[in-house]
């Protein structure tokens, strides 16, 4: 891995479309997420410390832990990056100078191809599995610990909660509709291992997914989604989430017609990396908490 955790956190953007989208999702978890960037700022925020020498000690310990290959922190970062990188390249450059204006969709429609529901379902489920496996890596527990992960979801907050809000809203409700949980389960139940193997994200992260074969990995993906669906459904119900409600909160910077939500999903896929952004913040937070406790 080329960049240290300190570089990754120092290089997180303070603005731009990803940050705007995450801020727009604040209504799902009000006040839960602040976009803390810069490793030193993150140490201050997590620990409440102001002493420069202590901040330096914590930073060095966190870096040491991150660089220790026997720990799972680098693998967690790689997972968060991998589930986003497949989507990101197309739209980012074209949009860089558009933020601050409302982006009209019409200019993008000829460059965007909405994913079929099957591909969208696989992406959604792989993000769930990436979250589960990254959670296990960060916490040093076996990668198939579905029960531990589901229990931990009840305590998700901050950047972890806003990431799951993004998963529900941007990868679930907008592309797959209000019944996205049932739609995804239906698609999963008819999915063949060979179809899963064609997915570029699966190809990247399959070695981290528990299971001896593609069939075994597909079963694990199904079990993981099945275990998380109750929690996701609870968030949807508690917040009254609908595709239209999510779009209303995005209207500040995106204009989109109701019958073009699949294009909106493609647009967000190609122009945001909310999973990597918040995943980097999560790994940094856990490292700093551990480093501070060990000093």
mmCIF file of C-alpha atoms in Angstrom:
data_model
loop_
_atom_site.group_PDB
_atom_site.id
_atom_site.type_symbol
_atom_site.label_atom_id
_atom_site.label_comp_id
_atom_site.label_asym_id
_atom_site.label_seq_id
_atom_site.Cartn_x
_atom_site.Cartn_y
_atom_site.Cartn_z
ATOM 1 C CA UNK A 1 0.000 0.000 0.000
ATOM 2 C CA UNK A 2 1.519 3.234 -1.151
ATOM 3 C CA UNK A 3 0.096 5.861 1.204
ATOM 4 C CA UNK A 4 0.233 5.888 4.976
ATOM 5 C CA UNK A 5 -2.949 6.367 6.993
ATOM 6 C CA UNK A 6 -1.686 9.833 7.897
ATOM 7 C CA UNK A 7 -1.385 10.781 4.213
ATOM 8 C CA UNK A 8 -4.795 9.299 3.425
ATOM 9 C CA UNK A 9 -6.507 11.337 6.150
ATOM 10 C CA UNK A 10 -4.514 14.477 5.341
ATOM 11 C CA UNK A 11 -5.595 14.164 1.690
ATOM 12 C CA UNK A 12 -9.341 13.780 2.344
ATOM 13 C CA UNK A 13 -11.266 16.579 0.630
ATOM 14 C CA UNK A 14 -12.963 19.252 2.716
ATOM 15 C CA UNK A 15 -15.546 19.909 -0.011
ATOM 16 C CA UNK A 16 -16.716 18.593 -3.355
ATOM 17 C CA UNK A 17 -19.553 16.350 -4.424
ATOM 18 C CA UNK A 18 -18.856 13.411 -2.078
ATOM 19 C CA UNK A 19 -18.867 15.716 0.949
ATOM 20 C CA UNK A 20 -21.975 17.542 -0.322
ATOM 21 C CA UNK A 21 -23.827 14.248 -0.745
ATOM 22 C CA UNK A 22 -22.831 13.061 2.734
ATOM 23 C CA UNK A 23 -23.964 16.365 4.248
ATOM 24 C CA UNK A 24 -27.258 16.019 2.391
ATOM 25 C CA UNK A 25 -27.754 12.653 4.119
ATOM 26 C CA UNK A 26 -27.492 14.307 7.537
ATOM 27 C CA UNK A 27 -31.285 14.024 7.866
ATOM 28 C CA UNK A 28 -30.858 10.251 8.281
ATOM 29 C CA UNK A 29 -28.445 10.692 11.207
ATOM 30 C CA UNK A 30 -28.734 14.351 12.259
ATOM 31 C CA UNK A 31 -25.510 15.884 13.526
ATOM 32 C CA UNK A 32 -23.835 12.497 13.568
ATOM 33 C CA UNK A 33 -21.082 13.175 11.058
ATOM 34 C CA UNK A 34 -18.601 16.004 10.819
ATOM 35 C CA UNK A 35 -16.134 15.921 7.963
ATOM 36 C CA UNK A 36 -12.948 15.905 10.037
ATOM 37 C CA UNK A 37 -9.918 15.933 7.732
ATOM 38 C CA UNK A 38 -6.224 15.969 8.571
ATOM 39 C CA UNK A 39 -4.705 13.342 10.853
ATOM 40 C CA UNK A 40 -3.678 15.762 13.582
ATOM 41 C CA UNK A 41 -7.174 17.277 13.597
ATOM 42 C CA UNK A 42 -8.602 13.767 13.866
ATOM 43 C CA UNK A 43 -6.384 12.956 16.867
ATOM 44 C CA UNK A 44 -7.576 16.133 18.578
ATOM 45 C CA UNK A 45 -11.200 15.365 17.779
ATOM 46 C CA UNK A 46 -11.066 11.720 18.896
ATOM 47 C CA UNK A 47 -8.968 12.181 22.055
ATOM 48 C CA UNK A 48 -9.685 15.769 23.081
ATOM 49 C CA UNK A 49 -5.919 16.239 23.503
ATOM 50 C CA UNK A 50 -4.134 19.525 22.764
ATOM 51 C CA UNK A 51 -0.594 18.676 23.890
ATOM 52 C CA UNK A 52 1.527 18.581 20.691
ATOM 53 C CA UNK A 53 3.957 16.003 22.138
ATOM 54 C CA UNK A 54 1.124 13.647 23.090
ATOM 55 C CA UNK A 55 -0.566 14.140 19.711
ATOM 56 C CA UNK A 56 2.756 13.235 18.085
ATOM 57 C CA UNK A 57 3.108 10.104 20.249
ATOM 58 C CA UNK A 58 -0.444 8.978 19.428
ATOM 59 C CA UNK A 59 0.102 9.631 15.711
ATOM 60 C CA UNK A 60 3.329 7.621 15.672
ATOM 61 C CA UNK A 61 1.737 4.716 17.542
ATOM 62 C CA UNK A 62 -1.263 4.770 15.188
ATOM 63 C CA UNK A 63 1.059 4.727 12.196
ATOM 64 C CA UNK A 64 2.989 1.804 13.668
ATOM 65 C CA UNK A 65 -0.237 -0.156 14.193
ATOM 66 C CA UNK A 66 -1.384 0.642 10.658
ATOM 67 C CA UNK A 67 1.904 -0.546 9.183
ATOM 68 C CA UNK A 68 1.791 -3.821 11.136
ATOM 69 C CA UNK A 69 0.633 -6.293 8.474
ATOM 70 C CA UNK A 70 -0.635 -8.706 11.124
ATOM 71 C CA UNK A 71 -3.314 -6.147 11.991
ATOM 72 C CA UNK A 72 -6.270 -5.649 9.675
ATOM 73 C CA UNK A 73 -6.229 -1.876 9.214
ATOM 74 C CA UNK A 74 -4.590 -1.793 5.770
ATOM 75 C CA UNK A 75 -6.911 -4.534 4.540
ATOM 76 C CA UNK A 76 -9.932 -2.572 5.775
ATOM 77 C CA UNK A 77 -8.783 0.538 3.891
ATOM 78 C CA UNK A 78 -8.227 -1.549 0.778
ATOM 79 C CA UNK A 79 -11.771 -2.950 1.018
ATOM 80 C CA UNK A 80 -13.328 0.493 1.381
ATOM 81 C CA UNK A 81 -11.286 1.737 -1.583
ATOM 82 C CA UNK A 82 -12.056 -1.287 -3.724
ATOM 83 C CA UNK A 83 -15.841 -1.136 -3.503
ATOM 84 C CA UNK A 84 -15.707 2.515 -4.550
ATOM 85 C CA UNK A 85 -12.946 2.509 -7.161
ATOM 86 C CA UNK A 86 -14.913 0.462 -9.680
ATOM 87 C CA UNK A 87 -17.414 3.318 -9.950
ATOM 88 C CA UNK A 88 -15.432 6.457 -9.556
ATOM 89 C CA UNK A 89 -13.429 7.286 -12.643
ATOM 90 C CA UNK A 90 -16.054 8.415 -15.134
ATOM 91 C CA UNK A 91 -17.711 11.431 -13.617
ATOM 92 C CA UNK A 92 -15.272 12.915 -11.166
ATOM 93 C CA UNK A 93 -13.166 15.042 -13.486
ATOM 94 C CA UNK A 94 -16.107 16.407 -15.425
ATOM 95 C CA UNK A 95 -17.816 17.460 -12.213
ATOM 96 C CA UNK A 96 -14.869 18.968 -10.390
ATOM 97 C CA UNK A 97 -15.594 22.487 -11.626
ATOM 98 C CA UNK A 98 -19.373 22.178 -11.315
ATOM 99 C CA UNK A 99 -19.735 21.998 -7.570
ATOM 100 C CA UNK A 100 -21.407 25.057 -6.166
ATOM 101 C CA UNK A 101 -23.711 25.249 -9.176
ATOM 102 C CA UNK A 102 -26.668 22.956 -9.557
ATOM 103 C CA UNK A 103 -25.707 20.266 -12.018
ATOM 104 C CA UNK A 104 -28.338 19.632 -14.637
ATOM 105 C CA UNK A 105 -28.541 16.028 -15.641
ATOM 106 C CA UNK A 106 -29.219 16.502 -19.293
ATOM 107 C CA UNK A 107 -25.587 16.916 -20.241
ATOM 108 C CA UNK A 108 -24.683 13.672 -18.504
ATOM 109 C CA UNK A 109 -27.364 11.353 -19.791
ATOM 110 C CA UNK A 110 -25.547 10.515 -23.003
ATOM 111 C CA UNK A 111 -22.424 9.536 -21.027
ATOM 112 C CA UNK A 112 -24.069 7.471 -18.312
ATOM 113 C CA UNK A 113 -25.396 3.958 -18.555
ATOM 114 C CA UNK A 114 -27.585 2.932 -15.623
ATOM 115 C CA UNK A 115 -26.732 -0.476 -14.244
ATOM 116 C CA UNK A 116 -29.183 -3.307 -14.576
ATOM 117 C CA UNK A 117 -30.936 -4.210 -11.327
ATOM 118 C CA UNK A 118 -28.818 -7.346 -11.046
ATOM 119 C CA UNK A 119 -25.560 -5.376 -11.161
ATOM 120 C CA UNK A 120 -26.962 -2.784 -8.761
ATOM 121 C CA UNK A 121 -28.011 -5.541 -6.342
ATOM 122 C CA UNK A 122 -24.571 -7.160 -6.467
ATOM 123 C CA UNK A 123 -22.955 -3.782 -5.739
ATOM 124 C CA UNK A 124 -25.277 -3.155 -2.805
ATOM 125 C CA UNK A 125 -24.642 -6.604 -1.327
ATOM 126 C CA UNK A 126 -20.878 -6.396 -1.861
ATOM 127 C CA UNK A 127 -20.821 -3.092 0.017
ATOM 128 C CA UNK A 128 -22.621 -4.785 2.915
ATOM 129 C CA UNK A 129 -20.077 -7.616 2.862
ATOM 130 C CA UNK A 130 -17.149 -5.190 2.562
ATOM 131 C CA UNK A 131 -18.458 -3.340 5.613
ATOM 132 C CA UNK A 132 -18.779 -6.605 7.546
ATOM 133 C CA UNK A 133 -15.318 -7.884 6.591
ATOM 134 C CA UNK A 134 -13.688 -4.481 7.225
ATOM 135 C CA UNK A 135 -15.369 -4.378 10.638
ATOM 136 C CA UNK A 136 -13.877 -7.787 11.416
ATOM 137 C CA UNK A 137 -10.438 -6.712 10.161
ATOM 138 C CA UNK A 138 -10.459 -3.522 12.249
ATOM 139 C CA UNK A 139 -11.560 -5.389 15.359
ATOM 140 C CA UNK A 140 -9.286 -8.407 14.905
ATOM 141 C CA UNK A 141 -12.088 -10.979 14.787
ATOM 142 C CA UNK A 142 -12.774 -13.740 12.219
ATOM 143 C CA UNK A 143 -14.047 -12.446 8.893
ATOM 144 C CA UNK A 144 -17.255 -14.463 9.026
ATOM 145 C CA UNK A 145 -18.478 -13.005 12.336
ATOM 146 C CA UNK A 146 -21.889 -11.943 11.035
ATOM 147 C CA UNK A 147 -23.465 -11.896 14.505
ATOM 148 C CA UNK A 148 -20.818 -9.592 15.972
ATOM 149 C CA UNK A 149 -21.247 -7.207 13.069
ATOM 150 C CA UNK A 150 -25.042 -7.085 13.301
ATOM 151 C CA UNK A 151 -24.816 -6.437 17.044
ATOM 152 C CA UNK A 152 -22.335 -3.614 16.410
ATOM 153 C CA UNK A 153 -24.657 -1.922 13.893
ATOM 154 C CA UNK A 154 -26.908 -0.907 16.790
ATOM 155 C CA UNK A 155 -24.063 1.296 18.055
ATOM 156 C CA UNK A 156 -22.960 2.713 14.709
ATOM 157 C CA UNK A 157 -22.492 6.479 14.812
ATOM 158 C CA UNK A 158 -20.443 9.236 13.192
ATOM 159 C CA UNK A 159 -18.808 8.429 9.890
ATOM 160 C CA UNK A 160 -19.803 4.741 10.155
ATOM 161 C CA UNK A 161 -23.500 5.612 10.444
ATOM 162 C CA UNK A 162 -23.405 8.134 7.601
ATOM 163 C CA UNK A 163 -21.691 5.487 5.425
ATOM 164 C CA UNK A 164 -24.533 3.052 6.086
ATOM 165 C CA UNK A 165 -27.030 5.854 5.421
ATOM 166 C CA UNK A 166 -25.309 6.253 2.055
ATOM 167 C CA UNK A 167 -25.550 2.526 1.439
ATOM 168 C CA UNK A 168 -29.291 2.519 2.144
ATOM 169 C CA UNK A 169 -30.092 5.711 0.240
ATOM 170 C CA UNK A 170 -27.642 5.820 -2.660
ATOM 171 C CA UNK A 171 -27.119 2.094 -3.337
ATOM 172 C CA UNK A 172 -30.539 0.874 -2.203
ATOM 173 C CA UNK A 173 -33.456 3.299 -2.441
ATOM 174 C CA UNK A 174 -32.431 5.408 -5.448
ATOM 175 C CA UNK A 175 -31.470 2.636 -7.902
ATOM 176 C CA UNK A 176 -33.731 -0.176 -6.673
ATOM 177 C CA UNK A 177 -36.769 1.675 -5.324
ATOM 178 C CA UNK A 178 -38.676 1.734 -2.015
ATOM 179 C CA UNK A 179 -38.763 -2.079 -1.793
ATOM 180 C CA UNK A 180 -35.013 -2.371 -2.381
ATOM 181 C CA UNK A 181 -34.511 -4.954 0.382
ATOM 182 C CA UNK A 182 -37.058 -7.356 -1.095
ATOM 183 C CA UNK A 183 -35.878 -6.604 -4.637
ATOM 184 C CA UNK A 184 -32.270 -7.345 -3.702
ATOM 185 C CA UNK A 185 -33.200 -10.567 -1.936
ATOM 186 C CA UNK A 186 -35.214 -11.694 -4.926
ATOM 187 C CA UNK A 187 -32.325 -10.988 -7.289
ATOM 188 C CA UNK A 188 -29.820 -12.668 -4.968
ATOM 189 C CA UNK A 189 -31.902 -15.814 -4.695
ATOM 190 C CA UNK A 190 -31.775 -16.215 -8.478
ATOM 191 C CA UNK A 191 -28.124 -15.276 -8.883
ATOM 192 C CA UNK A 192 -25.694 -17.864 -10.196
ATOM 193 C CA UNK A 193 -22.054 -18.093 -9.058
ATOM 194 C CA UNK A 194 -20.954 -17.557 -12.678
ATOM 195 C CA UNK A 195 -22.911 -14.285 -12.884
ATOM 196 C CA UNK A 196 -21.336 -13.137 -9.621
ATOM 197 C CA UNK A 197 -17.872 -13.922 -11.003
ATOM 198 C CA UNK A 198 -18.459 -11.469 -13.860
ATOM 199 C CA UNK A 199 -18.806 -8.542 -11.452
ATOM 200 C CA UNK A 200 -15.656 -6.408 -11.370
ATOM 201 C CA UNK A 201 -16.000 -5.500 -7.679
ATOM 202 C CA UNK A 202 -16.429 -9.157 -6.748
ATOM 203 C CA UNK A 203 -13.310 -9.983 -8.757
ATOM 204 C CA UNK A 204 -11.378 -7.420 -6.715
ATOM 205 C CA UNK A 205 -12.515 -8.381 -3.230
ATOM 206 C CA UNK A 206 -13.482 -12.050 -3.574
ATOM 207 C CA UNK A 207 -10.346 -13.262 -1.779
ATOM 208 C CA UNK A 208 -11.591 -11.497 1.377
ATOM 209 C CA UNK A 209 -15.111 -12.961 1.242
ATOM 210 C CA UNK A 210 -15.487 -16.132 3.322
ATOM 211 C CA UNK A 211 -16.258 -19.249 1.281
ATOM 212 C CA UNK A 212 -14.231 -21.938 -0.450
ATOM 213 C CA UNK A 213 -15.758 -21.339 -3.891
ATOM 214 C CA UNK A 214 -17.804 -18.749 -5.737
ATOM 215 C CA UNK A 215 -20.887 -20.683 -4.656
ATOM 216 C CA UNK A 216 -19.751 -20.567 -1.031
ATOM 217 C CA UNK A 217 -19.009 -16.847 -1.298
ATOM 218 C CA UNK A 218 -22.425 -16.223 -2.862
ATOM 219 C CA UNK A 219 -24.019 -18.058 0.067
ATOM 220 C CA UNK A 220 -22.062 -15.888 2.506
ATOM 221 C CA UNK A 221 -23.148 -12.733 0.668
ATOM 222 C CA UNK A 222 -26.759 -13.902 0.947
ATOM 223 C CA UNK A 223 -26.411 -14.712 4.646
ATOM 224 C CA UNK A 224 -24.807 -11.333 5.319
ATOM 225 C CA UNK A 225 -27.530 -9.401 3.509
ATOM 226 C CA UNK A 226 -30.211 -11.461 5.229
ATOM 227 C CA UNK A 227 -28.687 -10.655 8.620
ATOM 228 C CA UNK A 228 -28.486 -6.906 7.941
ATOM 229 C CA UNK A 229 -31.861 -6.426 6.236
ATOM 230 C CA UNK A 230 -33.749 -6.054 9.527
ATOM 231 C CA UNK A 231 -31.462 -3.248 10.662
ATOM 232 C CA UNK A 232 -31.671 -1.515 7.259
ATOM 233 C CA UNK A 233 -35.445 -1.861 7.225
ATOM 234 C CA UNK A 234 -35.554 -0.368 10.707
ATOM 235 C CA UNK A 235 -33.611 2.714 9.559
ATOM 236 C CA UNK A 236 -35.908 3.100 6.537
ATOM 237 C CA UNK A 237 -39.003 2.856 8.727
ATOM 238 C CA UNK A 238 -37.714 5.082 11.546
ATOM 239 C CA UNK A 239 -36.753 7.884 9.148
ATOM 240 C CA UNK A 240 -39.613 7.375 6.695
ATOM 241 C CA UNK A 241 -37.084 7.003 3.892
ATOM 242 C CA UNK A 242 -38.281 6.940 0.294
ATOM 243 C CA UNK A 243 -36.441 7.533 -2.971
ATOM 244 C CA UNK A 244 -38.231 10.874 -3.334
ATOM 245 C CA UNK A 245 -37.289 12.002 0.162
ATOM 246 C CA UNK A 246 -33.636 11.250 -0.534
ATOM 247 C CA UNK A 247 -33.782 13.073 -3.884
ATOM 248 C CA UNK A 248 -35.394 16.090 -2.209
ATOM 249 C CA UNK A 249 -32.348 16.366 0.044
ATOM 250 C CA UNK A 250 -30.024 16.112 -2.959
ATOM 251 C CA UNK A 251 -31.909 18.773 -4.933
ATOM 252 C CA UNK A 252 -29.618 21.518 -3.649
ATOM 253 C CA UNK A 253 -26.987 20.532 -6.177
ATOM 254 C CA UNK A 254 -28.577 18.036 -8.568
ATOM 255 C CA UNK A 255 -31.616 18.473 -10.771
ATOM 256 C CA UNK A 256 -33.273 15.207 -11.685
ATOM 257 C CA UNK A 257 -36.666 14.109 -12.940
ATOM 258 C CA UNK A 258 -38.495 11.404 -10.990
ATOM 259 C CA UNK A 259 -38.375 8.982 -13.898
ATOM 260 C CA UNK A 260 -34.590 9.220 -14.161
ATOM 261 C CA UNK A 261 -33.564 7.845 -10.770
ATOM 262 C CA UNK A 262 -31.541 5.073 -12.371
ATOM 263 C CA UNK A 263 -29.483 7.810 -14.045
ATOM 264 C CA UNK A 264 -29.090 9.555 -10.710
ATOM 265 C CA UNK A 265 -27.753 6.305 -9.264
ATOM 266 C CA UNK A 266 -25.261 6.021 -12.132
ATOM 267 C CA UNK A 267 -24.259 9.665 -11.676
ATOM 268 C CA UNK A 268 -23.632 9.223 -7.949
ATOM 269 C CA UNK A 269 -21.709 6.005 -8.613
ATOM 270 C CA UNK A 270 -19.382 7.734 -11.023
ATOM 271 C CA UNK A 271 -18.874 10.974 -9.134
ATOM 272 C CA UNK A 272 -18.687 10.128 -5.435
ATOM 273 C CA UNK A 273 -16.561 7.865 -3.269
ATOM 274 C CA UNK A 274 -18.477 8.120 0.001
ATOM 275 C CA UNK A 275 -17.498 4.598 1.076
ATOM 276 C CA UNK A 276 -13.773 5.227 0.800
ATOM 277 C CA UNK A 277 -14.031 8.725 2.314
ATOM 278 C CA UNK A 278 -15.908 7.670 5.444
ATOM 279 C CA UNK A 279 -14.117 4.308 5.604
ATOM 280 C CA UNK A 280 -10.788 6.119 5.822
ATOM 281 C CA UNK A 281 -12.215 8.225 8.662
ATOM 282 C CA UNK A 282 -13.438 5.103 10.477
ATOM 283 C CA UNK A 283 -10.084 3.325 10.257
ATOM 284 C CA UNK A 284 -8.276 6.462 11.452
ATOM 285 C CA UNK A 285 -10.641 6.828 14.398
ATOM 286 C CA UNK A 286 -10.221 3.211 15.505
ATOM 287 C CA UNK A 287 -6.435 3.445 15.148
ATOM 288 C CA UNK A 288 -6.287 6.651 17.188
ATOM 289 C CA UNK A 289 -8.560 5.255 19.907
ATOM 290 C CA UNK A 290 -6.350 2.183 20.197
ATOM 291 C CA UNK A 291 -3.080 4.139 20.035
ATOM 292 C CA UNK A 292 -4.252 6.544 22.733
ATOM 293 C CA UNK A 293 -5.265 3.631 24.969
ATOM 294 C CA UNK A 294 -1.866 1.960 24.512
ATOM 295 C CA UNK A 295 0.248 5.000 25.305
#
